[in-house]
mmCIF file of C-alpha atoms in Angstrom:
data_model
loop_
_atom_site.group_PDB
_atom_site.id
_atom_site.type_symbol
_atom_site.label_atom_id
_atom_site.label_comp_id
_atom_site.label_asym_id
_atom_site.label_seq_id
_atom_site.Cartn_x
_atom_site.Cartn_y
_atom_site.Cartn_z
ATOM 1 C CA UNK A 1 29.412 -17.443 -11.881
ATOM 2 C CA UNK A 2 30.128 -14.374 -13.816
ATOM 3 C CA UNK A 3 33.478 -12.748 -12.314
ATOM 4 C CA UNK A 4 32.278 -8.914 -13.359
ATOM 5 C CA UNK A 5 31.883 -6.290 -11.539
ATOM 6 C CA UNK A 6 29.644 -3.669 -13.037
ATOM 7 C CA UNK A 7 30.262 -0.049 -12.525
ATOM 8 C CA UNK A 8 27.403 2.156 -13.440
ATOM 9 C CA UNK A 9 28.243 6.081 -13.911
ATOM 10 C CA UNK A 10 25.197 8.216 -13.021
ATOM 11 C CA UNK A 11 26.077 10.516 -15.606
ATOM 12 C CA UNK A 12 24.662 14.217 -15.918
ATOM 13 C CA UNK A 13 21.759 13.437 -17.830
ATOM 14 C CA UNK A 14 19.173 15.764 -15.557
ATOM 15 C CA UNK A 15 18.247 17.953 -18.098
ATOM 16 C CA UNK A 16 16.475 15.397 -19.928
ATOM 17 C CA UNK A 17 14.191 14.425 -16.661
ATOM 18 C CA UNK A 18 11.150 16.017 -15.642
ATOM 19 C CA UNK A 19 12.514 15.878 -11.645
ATOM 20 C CA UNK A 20 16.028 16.845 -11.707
ATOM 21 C CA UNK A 21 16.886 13.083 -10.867
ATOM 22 C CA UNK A 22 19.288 11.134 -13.318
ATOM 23 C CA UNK A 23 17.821 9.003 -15.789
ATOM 24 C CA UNK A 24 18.742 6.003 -14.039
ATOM 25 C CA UNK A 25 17.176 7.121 -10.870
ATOM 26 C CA UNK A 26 13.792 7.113 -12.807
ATOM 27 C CA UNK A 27 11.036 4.757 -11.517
ATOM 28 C CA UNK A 28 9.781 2.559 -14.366
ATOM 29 C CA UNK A 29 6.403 0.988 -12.926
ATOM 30 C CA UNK A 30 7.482 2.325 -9.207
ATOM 31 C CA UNK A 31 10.457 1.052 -9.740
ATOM 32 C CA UNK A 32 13.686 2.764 -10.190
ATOM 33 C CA UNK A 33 15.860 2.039 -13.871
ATOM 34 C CA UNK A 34 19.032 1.457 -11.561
ATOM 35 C CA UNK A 35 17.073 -1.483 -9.361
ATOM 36 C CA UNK A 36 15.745 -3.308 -12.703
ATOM 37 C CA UNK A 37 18.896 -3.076 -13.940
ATOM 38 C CA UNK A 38 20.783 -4.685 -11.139
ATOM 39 C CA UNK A 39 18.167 -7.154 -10.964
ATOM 40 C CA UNK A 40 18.684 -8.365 -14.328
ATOM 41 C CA UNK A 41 22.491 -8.577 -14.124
ATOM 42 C CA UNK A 42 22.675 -10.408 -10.786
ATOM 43 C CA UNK A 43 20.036 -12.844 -12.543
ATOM 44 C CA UNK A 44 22.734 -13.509 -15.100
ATOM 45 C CA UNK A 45 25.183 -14.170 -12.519
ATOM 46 C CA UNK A 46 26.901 -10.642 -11.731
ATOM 47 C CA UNK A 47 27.460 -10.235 -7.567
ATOM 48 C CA UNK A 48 29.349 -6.703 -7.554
ATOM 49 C CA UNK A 49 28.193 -3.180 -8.612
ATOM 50 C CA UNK A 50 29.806 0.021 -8.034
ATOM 51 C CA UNK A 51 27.783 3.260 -8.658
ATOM 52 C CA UNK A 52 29.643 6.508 -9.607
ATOM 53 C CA UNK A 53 27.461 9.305 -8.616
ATOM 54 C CA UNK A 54 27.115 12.933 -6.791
ATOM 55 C CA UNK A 55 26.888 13.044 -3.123
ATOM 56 C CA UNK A 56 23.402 14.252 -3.693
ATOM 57 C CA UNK A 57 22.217 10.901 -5.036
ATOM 58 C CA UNK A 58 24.325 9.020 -2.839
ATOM 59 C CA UNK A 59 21.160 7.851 -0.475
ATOM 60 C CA UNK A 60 18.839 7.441 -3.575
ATOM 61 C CA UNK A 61 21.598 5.294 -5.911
ATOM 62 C CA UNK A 62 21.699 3.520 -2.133
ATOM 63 C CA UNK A 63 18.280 2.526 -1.913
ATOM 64 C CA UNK A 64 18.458 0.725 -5.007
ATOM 65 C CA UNK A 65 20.648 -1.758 -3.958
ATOM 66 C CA UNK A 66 18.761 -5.624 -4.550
ATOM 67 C CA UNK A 67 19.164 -7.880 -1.192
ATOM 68 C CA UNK A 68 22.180 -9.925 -2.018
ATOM 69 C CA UNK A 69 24.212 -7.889 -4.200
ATOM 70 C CA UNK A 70 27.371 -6.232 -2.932
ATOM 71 C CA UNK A 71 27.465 -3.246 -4.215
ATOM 72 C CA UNK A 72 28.714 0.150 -3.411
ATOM 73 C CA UNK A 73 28.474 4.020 -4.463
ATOM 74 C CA UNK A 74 31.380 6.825 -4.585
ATOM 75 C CA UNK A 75 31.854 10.179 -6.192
ATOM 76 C CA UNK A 76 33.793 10.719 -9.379
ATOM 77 C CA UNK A 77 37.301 11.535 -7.234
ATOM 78 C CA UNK A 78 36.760 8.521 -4.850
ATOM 79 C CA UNK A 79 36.026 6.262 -7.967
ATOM 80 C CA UNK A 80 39.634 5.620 -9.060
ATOM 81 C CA UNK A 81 40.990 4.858 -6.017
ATOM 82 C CA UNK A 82 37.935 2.729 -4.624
ATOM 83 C CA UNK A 83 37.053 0.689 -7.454
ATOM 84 C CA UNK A 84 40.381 -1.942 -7.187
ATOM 85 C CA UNK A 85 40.081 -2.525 -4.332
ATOM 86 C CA UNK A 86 35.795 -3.434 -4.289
ATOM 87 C CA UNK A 87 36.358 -5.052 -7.256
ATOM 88 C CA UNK A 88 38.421 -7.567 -5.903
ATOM 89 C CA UNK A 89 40.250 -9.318 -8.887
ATOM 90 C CA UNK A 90 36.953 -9.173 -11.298
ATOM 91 C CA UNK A 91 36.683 -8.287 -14.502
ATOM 92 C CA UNK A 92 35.421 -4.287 -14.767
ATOM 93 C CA UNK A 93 32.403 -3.359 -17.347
ATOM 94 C CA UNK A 94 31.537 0.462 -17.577
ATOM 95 C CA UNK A 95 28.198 1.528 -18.493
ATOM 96 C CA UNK A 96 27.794 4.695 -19.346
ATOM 97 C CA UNK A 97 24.098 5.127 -20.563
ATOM 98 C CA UNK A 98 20.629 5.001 -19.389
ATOM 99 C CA UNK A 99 19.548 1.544 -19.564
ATOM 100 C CA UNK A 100 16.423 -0.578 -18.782
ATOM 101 C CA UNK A 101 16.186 -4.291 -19.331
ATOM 102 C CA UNK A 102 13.621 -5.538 -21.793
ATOM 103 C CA UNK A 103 13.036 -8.977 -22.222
ATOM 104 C CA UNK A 104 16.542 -10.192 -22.827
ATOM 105 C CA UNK A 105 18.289 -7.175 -23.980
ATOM 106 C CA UNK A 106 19.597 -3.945 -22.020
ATOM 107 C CA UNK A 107 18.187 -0.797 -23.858
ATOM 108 C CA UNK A 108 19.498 2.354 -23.777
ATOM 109 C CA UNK A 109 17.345 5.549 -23.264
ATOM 110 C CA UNK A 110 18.347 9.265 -23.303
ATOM 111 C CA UNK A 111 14.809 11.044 -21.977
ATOM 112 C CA UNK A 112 11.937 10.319 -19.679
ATOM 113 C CA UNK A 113 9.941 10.644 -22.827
ATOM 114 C CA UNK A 114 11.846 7.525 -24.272
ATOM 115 C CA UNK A 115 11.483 6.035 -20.534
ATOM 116 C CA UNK A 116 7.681 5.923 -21.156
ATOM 117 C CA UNK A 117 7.535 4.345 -24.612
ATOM 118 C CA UNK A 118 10.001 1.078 -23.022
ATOM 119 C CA UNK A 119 7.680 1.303 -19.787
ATOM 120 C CA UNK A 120 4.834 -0.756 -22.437
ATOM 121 C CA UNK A 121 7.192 -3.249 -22.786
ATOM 122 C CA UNK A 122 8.481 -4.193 -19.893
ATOM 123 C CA UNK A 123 4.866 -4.290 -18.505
ATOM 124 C CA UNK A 124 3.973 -6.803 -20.682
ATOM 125 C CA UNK A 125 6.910 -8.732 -19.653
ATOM 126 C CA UNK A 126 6.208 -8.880 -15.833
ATOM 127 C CA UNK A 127 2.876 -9.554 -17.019
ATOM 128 C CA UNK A 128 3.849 -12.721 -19.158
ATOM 129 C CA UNK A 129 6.067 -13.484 -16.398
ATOM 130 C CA UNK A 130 3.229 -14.007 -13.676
ATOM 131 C CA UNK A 131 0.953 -15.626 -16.417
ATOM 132 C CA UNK A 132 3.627 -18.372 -16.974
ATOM 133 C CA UNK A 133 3.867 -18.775 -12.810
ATOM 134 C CA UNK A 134 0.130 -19.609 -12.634
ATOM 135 C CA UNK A 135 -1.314 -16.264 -12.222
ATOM 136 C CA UNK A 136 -4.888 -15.027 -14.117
ATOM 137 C CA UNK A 137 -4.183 -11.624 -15.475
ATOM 138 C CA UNK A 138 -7.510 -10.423 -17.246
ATOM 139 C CA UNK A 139 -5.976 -7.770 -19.133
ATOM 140 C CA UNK A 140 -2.261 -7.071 -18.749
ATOM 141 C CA UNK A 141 -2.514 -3.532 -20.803
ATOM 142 C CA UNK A 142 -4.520 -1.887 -17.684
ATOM 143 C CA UNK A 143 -2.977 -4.011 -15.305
ATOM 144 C CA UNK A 144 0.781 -2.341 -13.387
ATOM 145 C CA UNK A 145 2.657 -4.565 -11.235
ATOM 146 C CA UNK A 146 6.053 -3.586 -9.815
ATOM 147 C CA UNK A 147 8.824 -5.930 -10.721
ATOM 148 C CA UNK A 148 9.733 -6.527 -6.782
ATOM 149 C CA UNK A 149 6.246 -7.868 -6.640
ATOM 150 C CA UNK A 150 5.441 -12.043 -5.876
ATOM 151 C CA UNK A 151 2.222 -12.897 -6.637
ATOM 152 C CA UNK A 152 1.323 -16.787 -5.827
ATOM 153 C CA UNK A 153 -0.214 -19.466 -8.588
ATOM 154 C CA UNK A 154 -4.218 -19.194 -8.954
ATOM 155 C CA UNK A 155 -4.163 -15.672 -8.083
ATOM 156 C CA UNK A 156 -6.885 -13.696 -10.361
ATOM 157 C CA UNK A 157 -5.851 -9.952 -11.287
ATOM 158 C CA UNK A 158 -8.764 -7.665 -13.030
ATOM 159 C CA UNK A 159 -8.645 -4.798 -14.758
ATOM 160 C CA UNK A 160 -7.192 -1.693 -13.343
ATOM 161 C CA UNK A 161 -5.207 -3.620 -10.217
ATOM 162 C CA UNK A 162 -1.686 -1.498 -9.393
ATOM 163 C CA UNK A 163 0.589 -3.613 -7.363
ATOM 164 C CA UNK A 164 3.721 -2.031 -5.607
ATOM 165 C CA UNK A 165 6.811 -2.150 -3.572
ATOM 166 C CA UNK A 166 7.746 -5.273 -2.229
ATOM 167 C CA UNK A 167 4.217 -6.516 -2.228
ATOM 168 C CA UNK A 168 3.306 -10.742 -1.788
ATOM 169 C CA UNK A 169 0.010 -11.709 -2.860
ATOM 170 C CA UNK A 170 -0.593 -15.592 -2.169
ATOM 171 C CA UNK A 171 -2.465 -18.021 -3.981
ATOM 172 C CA UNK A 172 -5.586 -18.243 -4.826
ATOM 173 C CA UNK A 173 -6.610 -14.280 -4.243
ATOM 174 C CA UNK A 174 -9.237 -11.958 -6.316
ATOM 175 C CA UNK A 175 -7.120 -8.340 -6.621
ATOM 176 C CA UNK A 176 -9.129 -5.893 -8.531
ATOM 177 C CA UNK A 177 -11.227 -4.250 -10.053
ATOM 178 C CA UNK A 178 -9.521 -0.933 -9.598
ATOM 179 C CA UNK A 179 -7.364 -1.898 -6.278
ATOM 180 C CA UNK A 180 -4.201 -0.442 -5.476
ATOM 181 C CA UNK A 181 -1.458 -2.151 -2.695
ATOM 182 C CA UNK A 182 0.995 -1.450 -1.901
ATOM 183 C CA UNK A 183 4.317 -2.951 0.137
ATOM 184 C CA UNK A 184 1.821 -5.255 1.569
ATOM 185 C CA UNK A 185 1.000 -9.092 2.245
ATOM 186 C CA UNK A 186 -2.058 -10.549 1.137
ATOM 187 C CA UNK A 187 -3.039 -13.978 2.515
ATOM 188 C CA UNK A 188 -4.098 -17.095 0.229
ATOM 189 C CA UNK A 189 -8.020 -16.721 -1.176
ATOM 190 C CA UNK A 190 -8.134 -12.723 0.111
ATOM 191 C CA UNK A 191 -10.397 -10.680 -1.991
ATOM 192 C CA UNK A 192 -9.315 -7.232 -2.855
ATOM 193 C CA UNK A 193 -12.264 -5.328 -4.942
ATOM 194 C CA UNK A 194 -12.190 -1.720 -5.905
ATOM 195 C CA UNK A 195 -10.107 -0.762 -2.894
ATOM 196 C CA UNK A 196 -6.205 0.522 -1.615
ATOM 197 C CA UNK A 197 -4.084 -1.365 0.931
ATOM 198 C CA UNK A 198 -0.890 0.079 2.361
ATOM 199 C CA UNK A 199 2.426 -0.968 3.989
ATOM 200 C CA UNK A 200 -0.432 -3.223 5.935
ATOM 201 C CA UNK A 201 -0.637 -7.406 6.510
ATOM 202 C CA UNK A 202 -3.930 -9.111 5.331
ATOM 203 C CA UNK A 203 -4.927 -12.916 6.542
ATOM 204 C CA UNK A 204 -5.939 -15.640 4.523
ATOM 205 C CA UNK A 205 -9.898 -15.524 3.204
ATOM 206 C CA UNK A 206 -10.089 -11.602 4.001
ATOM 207 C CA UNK A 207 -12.361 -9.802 2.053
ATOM 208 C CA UNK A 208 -11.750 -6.023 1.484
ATOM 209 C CA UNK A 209 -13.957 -3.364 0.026
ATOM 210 C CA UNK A 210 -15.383 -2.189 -2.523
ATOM 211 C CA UNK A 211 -13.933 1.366 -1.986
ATOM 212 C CA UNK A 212 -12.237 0.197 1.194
ATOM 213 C CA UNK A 213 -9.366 2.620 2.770
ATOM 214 C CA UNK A 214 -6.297 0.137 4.588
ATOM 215 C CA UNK A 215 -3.694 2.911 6.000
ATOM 216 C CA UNK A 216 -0.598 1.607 7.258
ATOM 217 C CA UNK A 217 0.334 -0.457 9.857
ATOM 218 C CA UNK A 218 -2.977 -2.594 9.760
ATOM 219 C CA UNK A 219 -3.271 -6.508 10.823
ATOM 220 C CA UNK A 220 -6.164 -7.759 9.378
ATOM 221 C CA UNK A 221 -6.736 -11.354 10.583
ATOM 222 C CA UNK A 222 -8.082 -14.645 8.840
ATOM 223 C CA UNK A 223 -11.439 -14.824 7.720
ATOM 224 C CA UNK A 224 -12.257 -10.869 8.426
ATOM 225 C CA UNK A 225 -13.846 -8.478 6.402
ATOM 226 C CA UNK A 226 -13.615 -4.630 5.676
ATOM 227 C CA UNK A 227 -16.330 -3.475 3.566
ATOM 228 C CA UNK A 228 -17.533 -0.589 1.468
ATOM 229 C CA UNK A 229 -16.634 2.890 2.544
ATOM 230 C CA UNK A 230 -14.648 1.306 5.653
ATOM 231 C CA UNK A 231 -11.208 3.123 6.550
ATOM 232 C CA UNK A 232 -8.528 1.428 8.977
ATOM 233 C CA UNK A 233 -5.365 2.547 10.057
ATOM 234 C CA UNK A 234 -2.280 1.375 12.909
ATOM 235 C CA UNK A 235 -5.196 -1.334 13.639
ATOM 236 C CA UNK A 236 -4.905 -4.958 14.390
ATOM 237 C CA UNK A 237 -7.945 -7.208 14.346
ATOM 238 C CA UNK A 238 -8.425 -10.513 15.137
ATOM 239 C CA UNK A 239 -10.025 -13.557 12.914
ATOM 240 C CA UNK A 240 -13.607 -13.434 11.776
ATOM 241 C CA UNK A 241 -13.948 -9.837 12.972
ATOM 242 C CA UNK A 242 -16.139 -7.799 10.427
ATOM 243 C CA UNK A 243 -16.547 -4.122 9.709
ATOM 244 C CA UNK A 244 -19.143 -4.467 6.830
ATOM 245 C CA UNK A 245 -19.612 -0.529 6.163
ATOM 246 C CA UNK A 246 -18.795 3.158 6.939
ATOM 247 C CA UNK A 247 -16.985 2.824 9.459
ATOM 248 C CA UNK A 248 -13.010 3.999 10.970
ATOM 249 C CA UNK A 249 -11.370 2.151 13.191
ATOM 250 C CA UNK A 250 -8.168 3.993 13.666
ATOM 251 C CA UNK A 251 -4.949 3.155 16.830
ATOM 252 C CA UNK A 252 -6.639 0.243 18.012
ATOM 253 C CA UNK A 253 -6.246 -3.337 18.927
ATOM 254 C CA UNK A 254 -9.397 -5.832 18.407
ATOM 255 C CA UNK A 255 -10.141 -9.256 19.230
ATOM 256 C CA UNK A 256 -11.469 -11.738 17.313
ATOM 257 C CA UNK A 257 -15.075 -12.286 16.110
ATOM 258 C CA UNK A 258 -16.077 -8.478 16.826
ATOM 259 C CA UNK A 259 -19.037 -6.953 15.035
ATOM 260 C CA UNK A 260 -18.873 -3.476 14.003
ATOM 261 C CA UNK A 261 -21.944 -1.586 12.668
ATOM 262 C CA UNK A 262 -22.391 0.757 10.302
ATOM 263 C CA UNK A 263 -21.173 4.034 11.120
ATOM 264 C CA UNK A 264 -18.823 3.047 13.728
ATOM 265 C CA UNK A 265 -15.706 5.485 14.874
ATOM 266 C CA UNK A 266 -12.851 5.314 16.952
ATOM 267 C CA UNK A 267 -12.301 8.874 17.773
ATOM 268 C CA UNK A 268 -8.655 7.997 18.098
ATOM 269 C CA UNK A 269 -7.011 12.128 17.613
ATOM 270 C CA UNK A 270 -7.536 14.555 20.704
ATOM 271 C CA UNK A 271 -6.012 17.436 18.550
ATOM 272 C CA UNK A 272 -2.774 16.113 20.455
ATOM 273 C CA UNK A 273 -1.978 12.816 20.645
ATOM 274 C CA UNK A 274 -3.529 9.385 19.179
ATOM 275 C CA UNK A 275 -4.907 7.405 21.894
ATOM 276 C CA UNK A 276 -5.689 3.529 21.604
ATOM 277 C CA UNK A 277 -8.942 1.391 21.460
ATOM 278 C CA UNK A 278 -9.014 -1.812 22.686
ATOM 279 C CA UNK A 279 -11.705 -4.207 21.965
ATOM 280 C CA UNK A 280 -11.938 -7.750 22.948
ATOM 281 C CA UNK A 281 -13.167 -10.923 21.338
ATOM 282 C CA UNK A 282 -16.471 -11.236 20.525
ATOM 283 C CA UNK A 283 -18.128 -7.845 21.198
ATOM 284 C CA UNK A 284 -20.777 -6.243 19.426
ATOM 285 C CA UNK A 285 -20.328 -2.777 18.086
ATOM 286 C CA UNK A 286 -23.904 -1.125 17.607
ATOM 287 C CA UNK A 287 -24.396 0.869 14.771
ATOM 288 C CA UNK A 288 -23.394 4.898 15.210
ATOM 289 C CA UNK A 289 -21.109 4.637 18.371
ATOM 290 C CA UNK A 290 -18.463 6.936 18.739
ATOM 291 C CA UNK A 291 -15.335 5.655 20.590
ATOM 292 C CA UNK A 292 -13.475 7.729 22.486
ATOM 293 C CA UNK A 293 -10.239 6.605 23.968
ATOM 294 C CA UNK A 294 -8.286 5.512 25.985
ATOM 295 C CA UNK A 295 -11.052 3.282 26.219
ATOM 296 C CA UNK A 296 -11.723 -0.534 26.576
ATOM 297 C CA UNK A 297 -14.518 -2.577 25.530
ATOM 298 C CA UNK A 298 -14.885 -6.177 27.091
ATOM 299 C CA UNK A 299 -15.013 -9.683 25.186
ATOM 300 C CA UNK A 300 -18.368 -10.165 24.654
ATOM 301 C CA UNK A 301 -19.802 -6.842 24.995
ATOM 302 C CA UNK A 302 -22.743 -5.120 23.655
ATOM 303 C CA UNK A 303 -22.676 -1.305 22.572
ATOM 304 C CA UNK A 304 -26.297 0.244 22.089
ATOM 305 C CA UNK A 305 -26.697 1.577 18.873
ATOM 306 C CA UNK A 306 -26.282 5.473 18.762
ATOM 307 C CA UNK A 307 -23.817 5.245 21.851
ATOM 308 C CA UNK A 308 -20.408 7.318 22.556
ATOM 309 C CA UNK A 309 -18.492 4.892 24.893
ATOM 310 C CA UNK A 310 -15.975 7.075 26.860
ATOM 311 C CA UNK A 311 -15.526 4.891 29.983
ATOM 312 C CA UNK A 312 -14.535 0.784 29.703
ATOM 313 C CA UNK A 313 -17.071 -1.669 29.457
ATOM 314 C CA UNK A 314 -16.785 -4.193 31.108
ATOM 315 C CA UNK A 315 -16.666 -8.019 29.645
ATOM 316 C CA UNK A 316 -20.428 -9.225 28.838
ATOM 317 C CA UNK A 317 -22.119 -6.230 30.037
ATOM 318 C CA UNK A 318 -24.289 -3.948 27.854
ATOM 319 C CA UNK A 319 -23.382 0.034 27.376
ATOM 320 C CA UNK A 320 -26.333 2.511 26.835
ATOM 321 C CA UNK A 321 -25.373 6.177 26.354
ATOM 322 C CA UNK A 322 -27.823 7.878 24.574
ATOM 323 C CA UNK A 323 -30.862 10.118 25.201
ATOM 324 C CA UNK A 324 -34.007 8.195 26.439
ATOM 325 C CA UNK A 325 -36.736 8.406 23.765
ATOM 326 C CA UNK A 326 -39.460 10.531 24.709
ATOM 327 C CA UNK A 327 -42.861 10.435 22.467
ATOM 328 C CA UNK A 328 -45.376 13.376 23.098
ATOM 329 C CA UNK A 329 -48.860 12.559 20.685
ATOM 330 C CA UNK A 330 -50.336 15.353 18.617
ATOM 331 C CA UNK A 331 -47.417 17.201 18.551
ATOM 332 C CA UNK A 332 -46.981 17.272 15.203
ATOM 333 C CA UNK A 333 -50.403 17.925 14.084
ATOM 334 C CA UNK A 334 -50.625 21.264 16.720
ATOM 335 C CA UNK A 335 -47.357 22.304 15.030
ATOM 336 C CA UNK A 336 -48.817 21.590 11.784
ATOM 337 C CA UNK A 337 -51.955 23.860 12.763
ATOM 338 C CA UNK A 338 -50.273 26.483 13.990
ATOM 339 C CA UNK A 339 -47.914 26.564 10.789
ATOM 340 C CA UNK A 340 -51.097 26.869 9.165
ATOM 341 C CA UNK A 341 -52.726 29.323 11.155
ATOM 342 C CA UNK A 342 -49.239 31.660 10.931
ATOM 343 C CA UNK A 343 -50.384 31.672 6.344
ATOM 344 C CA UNK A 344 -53.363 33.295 6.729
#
């Protein structure tokens, strides 16, 4: 193993950002220059890092940090008399400038402006990365993936697919057209198609969207499906449940094997507080009911379509609250007639 400790000097470069952030502190696809570049050394064998920085970008310098490196940040006056003793017997390298690692080499930047024009690059490098692990990537030039991002062998990405944070896609998954996730995991043959995931957890076999809304805090369970125009958030749902279209589902807690039709809502928000649903395995969500918790649905329930449930239902039983439909003949014809009588 390398015995170097790198010491990296966030130097006062914020003129030449758009954010008042040092250069370093940039993202480059989502993620920022100091993380790629501490990724890269520890890959070639470097364990310690010492950041020399203003107590305003103590936190943010922090945050960078890879798991497994020891590394550290102090202000200019702390840096002298710090450094010795976190160093602990290695060998010292300064850096001094703005650097992001392409490909082999460290290079040096001095604007955003020059940020952007290395961002091509090292896109094309995660891409060929992932390509030589296995993974389909239809057309890396529209395609953004986050360096902290794992994506497994057979996996298919399509056009337009942004992947972020410390996202895992496993094997064997469709992500795209047009889908954005981020810091989530996506089980083996899920199907993500025109749609955004977030800080959420997705089974194996799930298939999401097109133009599907995951919020965070969703657990979406094997074999389910969220389909167009569907939004989810703070939900957990069991396997083989399926919300097919237009429909929220927001604070709740769902069984297994539930059926939600279209235009189905958890009215979860009181103006307050967020209250929870809770559904249980194997119900049957008619289409246009309104949910309003606390409530409970039983396993095996039936909800009558056009119903707002806002007392439990019990397990098997069969919950009606709507209008009874009243036909009156003619009516429409007298109306008509006297429309037409009102002309002349």
């Amino acid at each position: 193993m390398d015995k170097k400790c790198v010491v990296i000097f966030l130097t006062d470069d914020t003129a030449s950002t758009y954010n008042g952030k040092p250069l370093m502190l940039q993202d480059a696809l989502f993620c920022p220059v100091l993380n790629w570049c501490m990724r890269a050394w520890m890959e070639k064998g470097v364990g310690r890092f010492f950041v020399v920085c203003g107590e305003e970008d103590m936190a943010a310098a922090a945050a960078c940090f890879p798991e497994g490196a020891v590394a550290a940040a102090g202000t200019l006056d702390t840096y002298a008399q710090d450094l010795e003793v976190f160093a602990h017997g290695c060998w010292i390298e300064e850096v001094r400038e703005a650097m992001l690692p392409v490909g082999s080499m460290m290079l040096s930047f001095h604007s955003t402006q020059e940020l952007v024009r290395l961002q091509g690059a090292v896109r094309d490098d995660i891409a060929a990365y992932h390509q030589r692990t296995g993974v389909n990537i239809l057309d890396p030039e529209t395609t953004y993936i986050d360096p902290r991002v794992t994506i497994g062998a057979g996996t298919t990405i399509l056009p337009g697919t942004i992947l972020r944070g410390n996202t895992v896609i496993g094997p064997d998954c469709e992500i795209g057209p047009n889908a954005m996730v981020v810091d989530c995991a996506v089980g083996a043959g899920s199907v993500v198609n025109a749609s955004q995931i977030y800080e959420s957890e997705l089974g194996r076999e799930v298939h999401v969207g097109p133009y599907a809304h995951i919020r965070p805090k969703c657990r979406v369970g094997d074999g389910c499906k969220v389909g167009a125009y569907v939004e989810i958030k703070n939900a957990v749902f069991g396997p083989g449940t399926k919300m097919s279209h237009l429909t929220y589902v927001g604070d709740a807690d769902v069984g297994g094997g539930v059926n939600f039709g279209c235009g189905t809502i958890t009215s979860n928000y009181d103006g307050f507080r967020k209250h929870r649903t809770v559904i249980g395995d194997g119900a049957f969500i008619g289409c246009n009911t309104n949910l309003v918790p606390p409530v409970s649905v039983g396993a095996g329930a039936y909800i009558a379509a056009g119903t707002t449930v806002t007392r439990d239902v019990e397990t098997d039983a069969l919950a009606v609250g709507r209008v009874r439909q009243e036909n009156k003949p003619g009516w429409a014809k007298r109306r008509r007639e006297l429309e037409k009588g009102k002309k002349k």
